[in-house]
Amino acid sequence: MDLTEARAYLDAHVNLEATAGRVEGLSLDRIRALLAALGDPHRDVPVIHVTGTNGKGSTVRMAAAVLRALGLSVGTYTSPHLEALNERLSWDGRPVDDETLAGLIADVARVEPQLGGEIGAPSYFEILTAAAFKWFADLAVDVAVVEVGLLGRFDATNVAEGRVAVLTNVGRDHTDGRPGWRAAVADEKAGIVTPGSTLVLGETDPALAPIFDRAGASAVWRRDEDFGCPANQLALGGRVLDLRTPGALYDEVFLPLHGAHQGDNAAIALAAVEAFVGRSLDPEVVREGFASVRVPGRFEVVGRRPLVVLDGAHNPDGAATLAATLAEGFSSPGRRRFLLGLLDGRDPVAMLEALGVGRDDELVVCPPPSPRALPAEALAAAAATVGLSARRADRVEPALEALLDRAGEDDLVVVAGSLYVVGAARAWCRAQGRLDP
């Protein structure tokens, strides 16, 4: 296969990221059978397994950066991608190349017929997960930092027996919000804990503590008790942090990411690394690792005059965090202009309120390039219910171009919502020379 053929093979399988609705019959049987046909490569890969409602992608990248600074060979598996499928599988900070990715998917395709009709065909995500574990095993990585796709217990990545399990937080996402939802979500996320592992717990709600205590970890490290971020200051181009772990205090660590919330993610990531290696770290290694972190599409500044920010704030908690980050360090003398697109199933009113979009701001709404897109008409109607007027657009790229044409040098332009919107905007910015290759 070349990559075009590999993509066609993938697209012939069910892609739950592109479909809406409740998923029935959750099971790990297919991914286990697929990996067994490949020789169980996941059993040869030491894993740090990361779940959470928000922040898990940033936490994965931070942990991987510190591990690389330690001199380890590091694989990462994340989802979804912004611009290219290759982004999901990385080794030592570099996405998998086209030829290797196509070969890995071809390896999975060759063994799929061995699964048998009673199990059924694997999904898009299961195929990529199997490909990732095979690649990491082939490379003999020292560690793979693996991001959960959805919740945890029945996510395809949960075939891994993570030496360290990480939970960033529990928020209202992928839930109907009925009474007891927080405990139900926490229980599903706690399902990634492997007996005897260390659980690095970023969620601080004491009501959920018993769920994590009985998950089977040999040790539970709790944020604000065993580790944390006691100092977190705004700095030029990011944050300056003091980070505390069970083993040490690391002061004046520069993190080139925006938003106070990234301090908590950094503390979680550093604790996960210490739990994995079993010791405290050289402070200079820690500083080197965090200074190298990049997280595309998460409060990413891609223009200065006007100021242009891309942020995949796709739920109300993420939107509130985006609003807080803007308020702390990105006030503008000009007008604020928002380009927003959401997937169906999101609460558009809650998103607009959390973002703090005001009547003096310009609001442009468009559908993400996804079968699950919330129509622009529906988002505009939701905006009208809270007194906001919204321009409607059919596609991200022309909407962003027109928005920038209207913007003055002192304005602030924010692209937010679905990562599909942010990915499309980022690709357009790259084509316009706004991003480094």
CSV table of C-alpha atoms in Angstrom, one decimal:
chain,number,residue,atom,x,y,z
A,1,MET,CA,0.0,0.0,0.0
A,2,ASP,CA,1.0,3.6,-0.5
A,3,LEU,CA,-0.6,6.2,1.9
A,4,THR,CA,-3.5,6.9,-0.4
A,5,GLU,CA,-4.4,3.2,-0.5
A,6,ALA,CA,-3.9,2.9,3.2
A,7,ARG,CA,-6.3,5.9,3.8
A,8,ALA,CA,-8.8,4.2,1.5
A,9,TYR,CA,-8.6,1.0,3.5
A,10,LEU,CA,-9.0,3.0,6.8
A,11,ASP,CA,-12.0,4.9,5.4
A,12,ALA,CA,-13.7,1.6,4.5
A,13,HIS,CA,-14.0,0.9,8.2
A,14,VAL,CA,-16.3,2.4,10.8
A,15,ASN,CA,-14.9,5.7,12.1
A,16,LEU,CA,-16.6,6.5,15.4
A,17,GLU,CA,-14.9,10.0,15.4
A,18,ALA,CA,-17.0,10.8,12.3
A,19,THR,CA,-20.3,9.4,13.4
A,20,ALA,CA,-22.7,10.5,16.0
A,21,GLY,CA,-24.9,8.6,18.4
A,22,ARG,CA,-24.6,6.1,21.2
A,23,VAL,CA,-22.1,3.3,20.8
A,24,GLU,CA,-23.5,-0.1,21.7
A,25,GLY,CA,-21.7,-3.4,22.5
A,26,LEU,CA,-18.5,-1.9,23.8
A,27,SER,CA,-15.7,-4.5,24.0
A,28,LEU,CA,-11.9,-4.8,23.6
A,29,ASP,CA,-12.3,-8.2,21.9
A,30,ARG,CA,-11.6,-6.9,18.4
A,31,ILE,CA,-8.5,-4.9,19.2
A,32,ARG,CA,-7.1,-7.8,21.3
A,33,ALA,CA,-7.7,-10.2,18.4
A,34,LEU,CA,-6.1,-7.8,16.0
A,35,LEU,CA,-3.0,-7.4,18.2
A,36,ALA,CA,-2.8,-11.1,18.8
A,37,ALA,CA,-2.6,-11.6,15.0
A,38,LEU,CA,0.3,-9.1,14.9
A,39,GLY,CA,2.1,-10.9,17.7
A,40,ASP,CA,0.9,-8.9,20.7
A,41,PRO,CA,3.3,-6.0,20.1
A,42,HIS,CA,1.6,-3.9,22.9
A,43,ARG,CA,3.1,-6.3,25.5
A,44,ASP,CA,6.6,-5.2,24.5
A,45,VAL,CA,5.9,-1.5,25.0
A,46,PRO,CA,6.2,0.2,28.4
A,47,VAL,CA,3.3,2.7,28.6
A,48,ILE,CA,2.2,5.8,30.3
A,49,HIS,CA,-1.5,5.9,29.7
A,50,VAL,CA,-3.3,9.3,29.8
A,51,THR,CA,-7.0,10.0,30.0
A,52,GLY,CA,-9.1,13.0,31.1
A,53,THR,CA,-11.8,15.3,29.8
A,54,ASN,CA,-9.5,18.2,29.0
A,55,GLY,CA,-5.7,18.6,28.9
A,56,LYS,CA,-4.7,15.1,28.0
A,57,GLY,CA,-3.2,16.1,24.7
A,58,SER,CA,-1.0,18.8,26.3
A,59,THR,CA,-0.1,16.4,29.1
A,60,VAL,CA,1.0,13.7,26.7
A,61,ARG,CA,3.3,16.2,24.8
A,62,MET,CA,4.8,17.6,28.0
A,63,ALA,CA,5.5,14.1,29.5
A,64,ALA,CA,7.0,13.0,26.1
A,65,ALA,CA,9.2,16.1,26.0
A,66,VAL,CA,10.7,15.5,29.5
A,67,LEU,CA,11.2,11.8,28.7
A,68,ARG,CA,13.1,12.8,25.6
A,69,ALA,CA,15.2,15.2,27.5
A,70,LEU,CA,16.2,12.2,29.8
A,71,GLY,CA,17.6,10.6,26.7
A,72,LEU,CA,14.8,8.0,26.3
A,73,SER,CA,13.3,6.8,23.0
A,74,VAL,CA,9.7,7.9,23.2
A,75,GLY,CA,6.7,7.0,21.2
A,76,THR,CA,3.4,9.0,21.4
A,77,TYR,CA,0.0,8.1,20.2
A,78,THR,CA,-2.7,10.9,20.2
A,79,SER,CA,-6.0,11.7,18.6
A,80,PRO,CA,-7.6,13.2,16.7
A,81,HIS,CA,-5.2,14.8,14.2
A,82,LEU,CA,-5.4,18.5,13.1
A,83,GLU,CA,-4.0,18.4,9.6
A,84,ALA,CA,-2.5,15.0,8.8
A,85,LEU,CA,-3.1,11.5,9.9
A,86,ASN,CA,0.6,11.1,10.6
A,87,GLU,CA,0.4,13.4,13.6
A,88,ARG,CA,-1.2,10.7,15.6
A,89,LEU,CA,1.9,8.5,15.7
A,90,SER,CA,5.2,10.1,16.7
A,91,TRP,CA,8.7,8.9,17.6
A,92,ASP,CA,11.0,11.3,19.5
A,93,GLY,CA,8.8,14.2,18.5
A,94,ARG,CA,8.6,13.5,14.8
A,95,PRO,CA,5.4,12.3,13.2
A,96,VAL,CA,5.6,8.9,11.3
A,97,ASP,CA,6.5,9.3,7.7
A,98,ASP,CA,4.1,8.4,4.9
A,99,GLU,CA,5.8,5.3,3.8
A,100,THR,CA,6.1,3.8,7.3
A,101,LEU,CA,2.5,4.7,8.2
A,102,ALA,CA,1.3,3.1,5.0
A,103,GLY,CA,3.3,-0.1,5.7
A,104,LEU,CA,2.0,-0.3,9.3
A,105,ILE,CA,-1.6,0.0,8.1
A,106,ALA,CA,-0.9,-2.6,5.4
A,107,ASP,CA,0.4,-5.0,8.1
A,108,VAL,CA,-2.9,-4.6,9.9
A,109,ALA,CA,-4.9,-5.1,6.7
A,110,ARG,CA,-3.0,-8.4,6.1
A,111,VAL,CA,-4.1,-9.9,9.4
A,112,GLU,CA,-7.6,-8.6,9.5
A,113,PRO,CA,-9.0,-11.7,7.7
A,114,GLN,CA,-7.8,-13.8,10.6
A,115,LEU,CA,-10.3,-12.1,13.0
A,116,GLY,CA,-13.3,-14.2,12.0
A,117,GLY,CA,-16.8,-13.0,11.2
A,118,GLU,CA,-18.1,-13.4,14.7
A,119,ILE,CA,-15.8,-10.6,16.0
A,120,GLY,CA,-16.5,-8.3,13.1
A,121,ALA,CA,-14.3,-5.8,11.3
A,122,PRO,CA,-12.1,-3.5,13.4
A,123,SER,CA,-12.8,0.2,13.5
A,124,TYR,CA,-10.7,3.0,12.1
A,125,PHE,CA,-9.4,3.8,15.6
A,126,GLU,CA,-8.7,0.2,16.4
A,127,ILE,CA,-6.6,-0.2,13.2
A,128,LEU,CA,-4.6,2.9,14.0
A,129,THR,CA,-4.1,1.8,17.6
A,130,ALA,CA,-2.8,-1.6,16.4
A,131,ALA,CA,-0.5,0.2,14.0
A,132,ALA,CA,0.9,2.4,16.7
A,133,PHE,CA,1.7,-0.4,19.1
A,134,LYS,CA,3.3,-2.4,16.2
A,135,TRP,CA,5.5,0.6,15.3
A,136,PHE,CA,6.5,1.2,18.9
A,137,ALA,CA,7.4,-2.4,19.4
A,138,ASP,CA,9.4,-2.5,16.1
A,139,LEU,CA,11.3,0.6,17.3
A,140,ALA,CA,11.8,-0.9,20.7
A,141,VAL,CA,10.9,2.4,22.3
A,142,ASP,CA,11.8,2.9,26.0
A,143,VAL,CA,8.3,4.3,26.6
A,144,ALA,CA,5.1,5.1,24.8
A,145,VAL,CA,2.9,7.9,26.0
A,146,VAL,CA,-0.6,6.9,24.9
A,147,GLU,CA,-3.7,9.2,24.9
A,148,VAL,CA,-7.1,7.6,25.4
A,149,GLY,CA,-9.5,8.3,22.6
A,150,LEU,CA,-12.7,8.2,24.6
A,151,LEU,CA,-13.3,7.7,28.4
A,152,GLY,CA,-11.0,4.7,29.1
A,153,ARG,CA,-12.3,1.3,30.1
A,154,PHE,CA,-13.4,0.3,26.6
A,155,ASP,CA,-11.1,2.5,24.6
A,156,ALA,CA,-9.0,0.6,22.2
A,157,THR,CA,-5.8,1.9,23.9
A,158,ASN,CA,-6.8,0.1,27.1
A,159,VAL,CA,-5.2,-3.1,25.9
A,160,ALA,CA,-2.0,-1.5,27.2
A,161,GLU,CA,-1.0,-2.4,30.7
A,162,GLY,CA,0.2,1.0,31.6
A,163,ARG,CA,3.0,1.2,34.2
A,164,VAL,CA,1.6,4.7,34.9
A,165,ALA,CA,-2.0,5.7,34.5
A,166,VAL,CA,-2.8,9.4,34.3
A,167,LEU,CA,-6.2,11.1,34.8
A,168,THR,CA,-6.1,14.9,34.2
A,169,ASN,CA,-9.7,15.7,35.2
A,170,VAL,CA,-13.3,14.8,35.0
A,171,GLY,CA,-15.6,17.1,33.1
A,172,ARG,CA,-19.0,17.1,31.4
A,173,ASP,CA,-18.2,15.8,28.0
A,174,HIS,CA,-19.5,12.7,26.2
A,175,THR,CA,-22.3,12.5,28.8
A,176,ASP,CA,-26.0,13.2,28.9
A,177,GLY,CA,-25.6,15.1,32.2
A,178,ARG,CA,-28.0,13.0,34.2
A,179,PRO,CA,-27.7,12.7,38.0
A,180,GLY,CA,-24.5,10.8,38.9
A,181,TRP,CA,-22.7,11.6,35.6
A,182,ARG,CA,-19.5,12.7,37.4
A,183,ALA,CA,-19.1,9.4,39.2
A,184,ALA,CA,-20.0,7.4,36.1
A,185,VAL,CA,-17.5,9.2,34.0
A,186,ALA,CA,-14.8,8.9,36.7
A,187,ASP,CA,-15.5,5.1,36.9
A,188,GLU,CA,-15.0,4.7,33.1
A,189,LYS,CA,-11.8,6.7,33.2
A,190,ALA,CA,-10.5,4.8,36.2
A,191,GLY,CA,-10.8,1.7,34.0
A,192,ILE,CA,-7.4,2.4,32.5
A,193,VAL,CA,-5.7,1.6,35.8
A,194,THR,CA,-3.6,-1.6,35.7
A,195,PRO,CA,-3.3,-3.5,39.0
A,196,GLY,CA,0.1,-2.6,40.5
A,197,SER,CA,0.5,0.6,38.5
A,198,THR,CA,0.9,4.2,39.8
A,199,LEU,CA,-2.1,6.5,39.2
A,200,VAL,CA,-1.3,10.1,38.8
A,201,LEU,CA,-4.6,11.8,39.6
A,202,GLY,CA,-5.2,15.4,38.5
A,203,GLU,CA,-8.9,15.4,39.5
A,204,THR,CA,-9.3,16.9,42.9
A,205,ASP,CA,-13.0,16.4,43.7
A,206,PRO,CA,-13.0,14.5,47.0
A,207,ALA,CA,-16.4,12.9,46.2
A,208,LEU,CA,-14.7,11.0,43.4
A,209,ALA,CA,-11.7,9.8,45.5
A,210,PRO,CA,-13.2,6.4,46.5
A,211,ILE,CA,-13.6,5.5,42.8
A,212,PHE,CA,-9.9,6.0,42.2
A,213,ASP,CA,-8.8,4.4,45.5
A,214,ARG,CA,-10.4,1.1,44.5
A,215,ALA,CA,-9.2,1.1,40.9
A,216,GLY,CA,-6.3,-1.2,41.7
A,217,ALA,CA,-3.3,1.1,41.6
A,218,SER,CA,-0.4,0.3,44.0
A,219,ALA,CA,-0.1,4.0,44.6
A,220,VAL,CA,-2.2,7.1,44.0
A,221,TRP,CA,-0.5,10.4,43.6
A,222,ARG,CA,-3.0,13.3,44.1
A,223,ARG,CA,-2.7,16.8,42.7
A,224,ASP,CA,-2.3,19.5,45.4
A,225,GLU,CA,-1.4,16.8,47.9
A,226,ASP,CA,1.5,14.7,46.4
A,227,PHE,CA,2.4,17.0,43.5
A,228,GLY,CA,1.3,20.3,42.1
A,229,CYS,CA,2.2,23.7,40.7
A,230,PRO,CA,2.7,26.1,43.7
A,231,ALA,CA,3.8,29.0,41.5
A,232,ASN,CA,2.4,29.9,38.1
A,233,GLN,CA,3.2,33.2,36.6
A,234,LEU,CA,2.5,34.8,33.2
A,235,ALA,CA,5.7,35.3,31.2
A,236,LEU,CA,6.7,36.5,27.7
A,237,GLY,CA,5.7,33.6,25.4
A,238,GLY,CA,4.3,31.4,28.1
A,239,ARG,CA,4.4,30.6,31.8
A,240,VAL,CA,7.1,30.4,34.5
A,241,LEU,CA,6.3,27.6,36.9
A,242,ASP,CA,7.4,26.0,40.2
A,243,LEU,CA,6.6,22.3,40.0
A,244,ARG,CA,6.4,20.0,43.0
A,245,THR,CA,6.5,16.2,42.9
A,246,PRO,CA,6.8,13.6,45.6
A,247,GLY,CA,10.5,13.6,44.9
A,248,ALA,CA,11.5,17.3,44.4
A,249,LEU,CA,10.7,20.9,43.9
A,250,TYR,CA,11.7,22.4,40.5
A,251,ASP,CA,11.6,26.2,40.4
A,252,GLU,CA,11.5,28.6,37.6
A,253,VAL,CA,10.6,26.2,34.8
A,254,PHE,CA,9.7,28.0,31.6
A,255,LEU,CA,6.8,26.5,29.6
A,256,PRO,CA,6.2,28.1,26.2
A,257,LEU,CA,2.4,27.6,26.4
A,258,HIS,CA,-0.3,30.0,27.2
A,259,GLY,CA,-2.9,29.7,30.0
A,260,ALA,CA,-2.7,29.2,33.8
A,261,HIS,CA,-4.3,25.8,33.3
A,262,GLN,CA,-1.1,24.5,31.7
A,263,GLY,CA,0.6,24.7,35.0
A,264,ASP,CA,-1.6,21.9,36.3
A,265,ASN,CA,-1.0,19.9,33.2
A,266,ALA,CA,2.7,20.4,33.6
A,267,ALA,CA,2.6,19.2,37.2
A,268,ILE,CA,0.6,16.1,36.1
A,269,ALA,CA,3.1,15.3,33.3
A,270,LEU,CA,6.1,15.7,35.5
A,271,ALA,CA,4.7,13.5,38.2
A,272,ALA,CA,3.9,10.9,35.5
A,273,VAL,CA,7.5,10.9,34.3
A,274,GLU,CA,8.8,10.6,37.9
A,275,ALA,CA,6.4,7.7,38.6
A,276,PHE,CA,7.7,6.0,35.4
A,277,VAL,CA,11.4,6.3,36.0
A,278,GLY,CA,11.1,5.9,39.8
A,279,ARG,CA,13.2,8.8,40.9
A,280,SER,CA,13.4,12.6,40.9
A,281,LEU,CA,15.1,14.3,37.9
A,282,ASP,CA,17.9,16.7,37.2
A,283,PRO,CA,16.3,20.2,37.3
A,284,GLU,CA,18.1,21.2,34.1
A,285,VAL,CA,16.7,18.2,32.3
A,286,VAL,CA,13.2,19.2,33.4
A,287,ARG,CA,13.8,22.8,32.2
A,288,GLU,CA,15.1,21.5,28.9
A,289,GLY,CA,12.2,19.2,28.4
A,290,PHE,CA,9.5,21.8,29.2
A,291,ALA,CA,11.1,24.5,27.1
A,292,SER,CA,10.8,22.3,24.0
A,293,VAL,CA,7.1,21.7,24.3
A,294,ARG,CA,4.8,22.6,21.5
A,295,VAL,CA,1.1,21.9,21.3
A,296,PRO,CA,-0.4,22.8,18.0
A,297,GLY,CA,-4.0,24.0,18.0
A,298,ARG,CA,-4.1,24.6,21.8
A,299,PHE,CA,-4.0,28.4,22.3
A,300,GLU,CA,-1.6,28.6,19.4
A,301,VAL,CA,-0.7,32.2,18.3
A,302,VAL,CA,-0.4,32.3,14.5
A,303,GLY,CA,-0.5,36.0,13.9
A,304,ARG,CA,0.4,39.2,15.7
A,305,ARG,CA,-1.2,42.1,13.9
A,306,PRO,CA,-4.0,41.3,14.1
A,307,LEU,CA,-3.5,38.8,17.0
A,308,VAL,CA,-4.7,35.4,15.7
A,309,VAL,CA,-5.3,32.5,18.1
A,310,LEU,CA,-6.3,28.9,17.3
A,311,ASP,CA,-7.7,26.9,20.2
A,312,GLY,CA,-9.5,23.6,20.1
A,313,ALA,CA,-11.9,24.5,22.9
A,314,HIS,CA,-14.6,22.0,22.1
A,315,ASN,CA,-16.6,21.9,25.3
A,316,PRO,CA,-17.7,24.5,27.9
A,317,ASP,CA,-14.8,23.8,30.3
A,318,GLY,CA,-12.3,24.3,27.5
A,319,ALA,CA,-14.2,27.4,26.3
A,320,ALA,CA,-14.0,28.9,29.9
A,321,THR,CA,-10.3,28.1,30.0
A,322,LEU,CA,-9.8,29.9,26.7
A,323,ALA,CA,-11.8,32.9,27.9
A,324,ALA,CA,-9.7,33.1,31.1
A,325,THR,CA,-6.4,32.9,29.1
A,326,LEU,CA,-7.6,35.7,26.8
A,327,ALA,CA,-8.5,37.8,29.8
A,328,GLU,CA,-5.2,37.3,31.6
A,329,GLY,CA,-2.8,38.1,28.9
A,330,PHE,CA,-4.4,38.9,25.6
A,331,SER,CA,-6.5,42.0,25.9
A,332,SER,CA,-6.7,44.0,22.8
A,333,PRO,CA,-7.5,47.7,22.1
A,334,GLY,CA,-9.3,46.6,19.0
A,335,ARG,CA,-12.4,44.5,18.4
A,336,ARG,CA,-12.7,40.8,19.2
A,337,ARG,CA,-13.7,38.6,16.3
A,338,PHE,CA,-14.6,34.9,16.8
A,339,LEU,CA,-14.9,32.1,14.3
A,340,LEU,CA,-16.7,29.2,15.9
A,341,GLY,CA,-17.7,25.8,14.7
A,342,LEU,CA,-19.0,22.9,16.8
A,343,LEU,CA,-19.9,19.2,16.4
A,344,ASP,CA,-23.5,18.1,16.8
A,345,GLY,CA,-24.3,17.2,20.4
A,346,ARG,CA,-22.5,20.1,21.9
A,347,ASP,CA,-24.5,22.8,23.8
A,348,PRO,CA,-23.9,25.9,21.7
A,349,VAL,CA,-25.4,28.3,24.2
A,350,ALA,CA,-23.2,26.9,27.0
A,351,MET,CA,-20.2,27.3,24.7
A,352,LEU,CA,-21.0,30.9,23.7
A,353,GLU,CA,-21.5,31.8,27.4
A,354,ALA,CA,-18.3,30.1,28.5
A,355,LEU,CA,-16.3,31.9,25.7
A,356,GLY,CA,-17.8,35.2,26.9
A,357,VAL,CA,-18.7,36.3,23.4
A,358,GLY,CA,-20.3,39.8,23.8
A,359,ARG,CA,-22.6,41.9,21.7
A,360,ASP,CA,-19.7,44.1,20.6
A,361,ASP,CA,-17.7,41.2,19.4
A,362,GLU,CA,-18.0,39.9,15.8
A,363,LEU,CA,-19.2,36.3,15.7
A,364,VAL,CA,-18.8,34.1,12.6
A,365,VAL,CA,-20.2,30.5,12.7
A,366,CYS,CA,-19.4,27.7,10.3
A,367,PRO,CA,-19.7,23.9,10.2
A,368,PRO,CA,-16.6,21.8,10.9
A,369,PRO,CA,-15.5,19.6,8.0
A,370,SER,CA,-17.0,16.5,9.6
A,371,PRO,CA,-20.2,14.4,9.1
A,372,ARG,CA,-21.0,15.3,12.7
A,373,ALA,CA,-21.0,19.0,12.1
A,374,LEU,CA,-23.5,21.3,13.8
A,375,PRO,CA,-25.1,23.3,10.9
A,376,ALA,CA,-24.1,27.0,10.9
A,377,GLU,CA,-27.9,27.8,10.9
A,378,ALA,CA,-28.3,26.0,14.2
A,379,LEU,CA,-25.4,27.7,15.8
A,380,ALA,CA,-26.5,31.1,14.6
A,381,ALA,CA,-30.0,30.4,16.0
A,382,ALA,CA,-28.5,29.5,19.4
A,383,ALA,CA,-26.5,32.7,19.4
A,384,ALA,CA,-29.7,34.7,18.7
A,385,THR,CA,-31.3,33.2,21.9
A,386,VAL,CA,-28.6,35.0,24.0
A,387,GLY,CA,-28.8,38.2,22.0
A,388,LEU,CA,-25.9,37.7,19.7
A,389,SER,CA,-25.9,38.2,16.0
A,390,ALA,CA,-23.8,35.8,13.9
A,391,ARG,CA,-22.6,35.7,10.4
A,392,ARG,CA,-22.9,32.3,8.8
A,393,ALA,CA,-20.3,30.7,6.5
A,394,ASP,CA,-20.2,27.4,4.7
A,395,ARG,CA,-16.5,26.6,5.1
A,396,VAL,CA,-13.7,27.4,7.5
A,397,GLU,CA,-11.1,28.7,5.1
A,398,PRO,CA,-13.1,31.4,3.3
A,399,ALA,CA,-14.7,32.4,6.6
A,400,LEU,CA,-11.3,32.9,8.2
A,401,GLU,CA,-9.9,34.8,5.2
A,402,ALA,CA,-12.9,37.2,5.2
A,403,LEU,CA,-12.6,37.7,8.9
A,404,LEU,CA,-9.0,38.6,8.7
A,405,ASP,CA,-9.7,41.0,5.8
A,406,ARG,CA,-12.1,42.9,8.1
A,407,ALA,CA,-9.8,42.8,11.1
A,408,GLY,CA,-7.7,45.8,12.0
A,409,GLU,CA,-4.1,45.5,13.3
A,410,ASP,CA,-5.3,46.0,16.9
A,411,ASP,CA,-8.0,43.4,16.7
A,412,LEU,CA,-8.1,39.9,18.2
A,413,VAL,CA,-9.2,37.0,16.0
A,414,VAL,CA,-10.0,33.7,17.8
A,415,VAL,CA,-10.7,30.4,16.0
A,416,ALA,CA,-12.3,28.0,18.4
A,417,GLY,CA,-14.6,25.0,18.8
A,418,SER,CA,-14.1,21.6,17.2
A,419,LEU,CA,-10.6,20.5,16.4
A,420,TYR,CA,-11.8,19.9,12.9
A,421,VAL,CA,-12.3,23.7,12.6
A,422,VAL,CA,-9.0,24.5,14.1
A,423,GLY,CA,-7.2,21.9,11.9
A,424,ALA,CA,-8.8,23.5,8.8
A,425,ALA,CA,-7.8,26.9,9.9
A,426,ARG,CA,-4.3,25.8,10.7
A,427,ALA,CA,-3.9,24.2,7.3
A,428,TRP,CA,-5.1,27.5,5.6
A,429,CYS,CA,-2.7,29.5,7.8
A,430,ARG,CA,0.2,27.2,6.7
A,431,ALA,CA,-0.7,27.6,3.0
A,432,GLN,CA,-0.7,31.4,3.6
A,433,GLY,CA,2.8,31.2,5.1
A,434,ARG,CA,1.7,32.0,8.6
A,435,LEU,CA,3.1,28.8,10.1
A,436,ASP,CA,6.6,27.3,10.0
A,437,PRO,CA,7.0,24.2,7.8
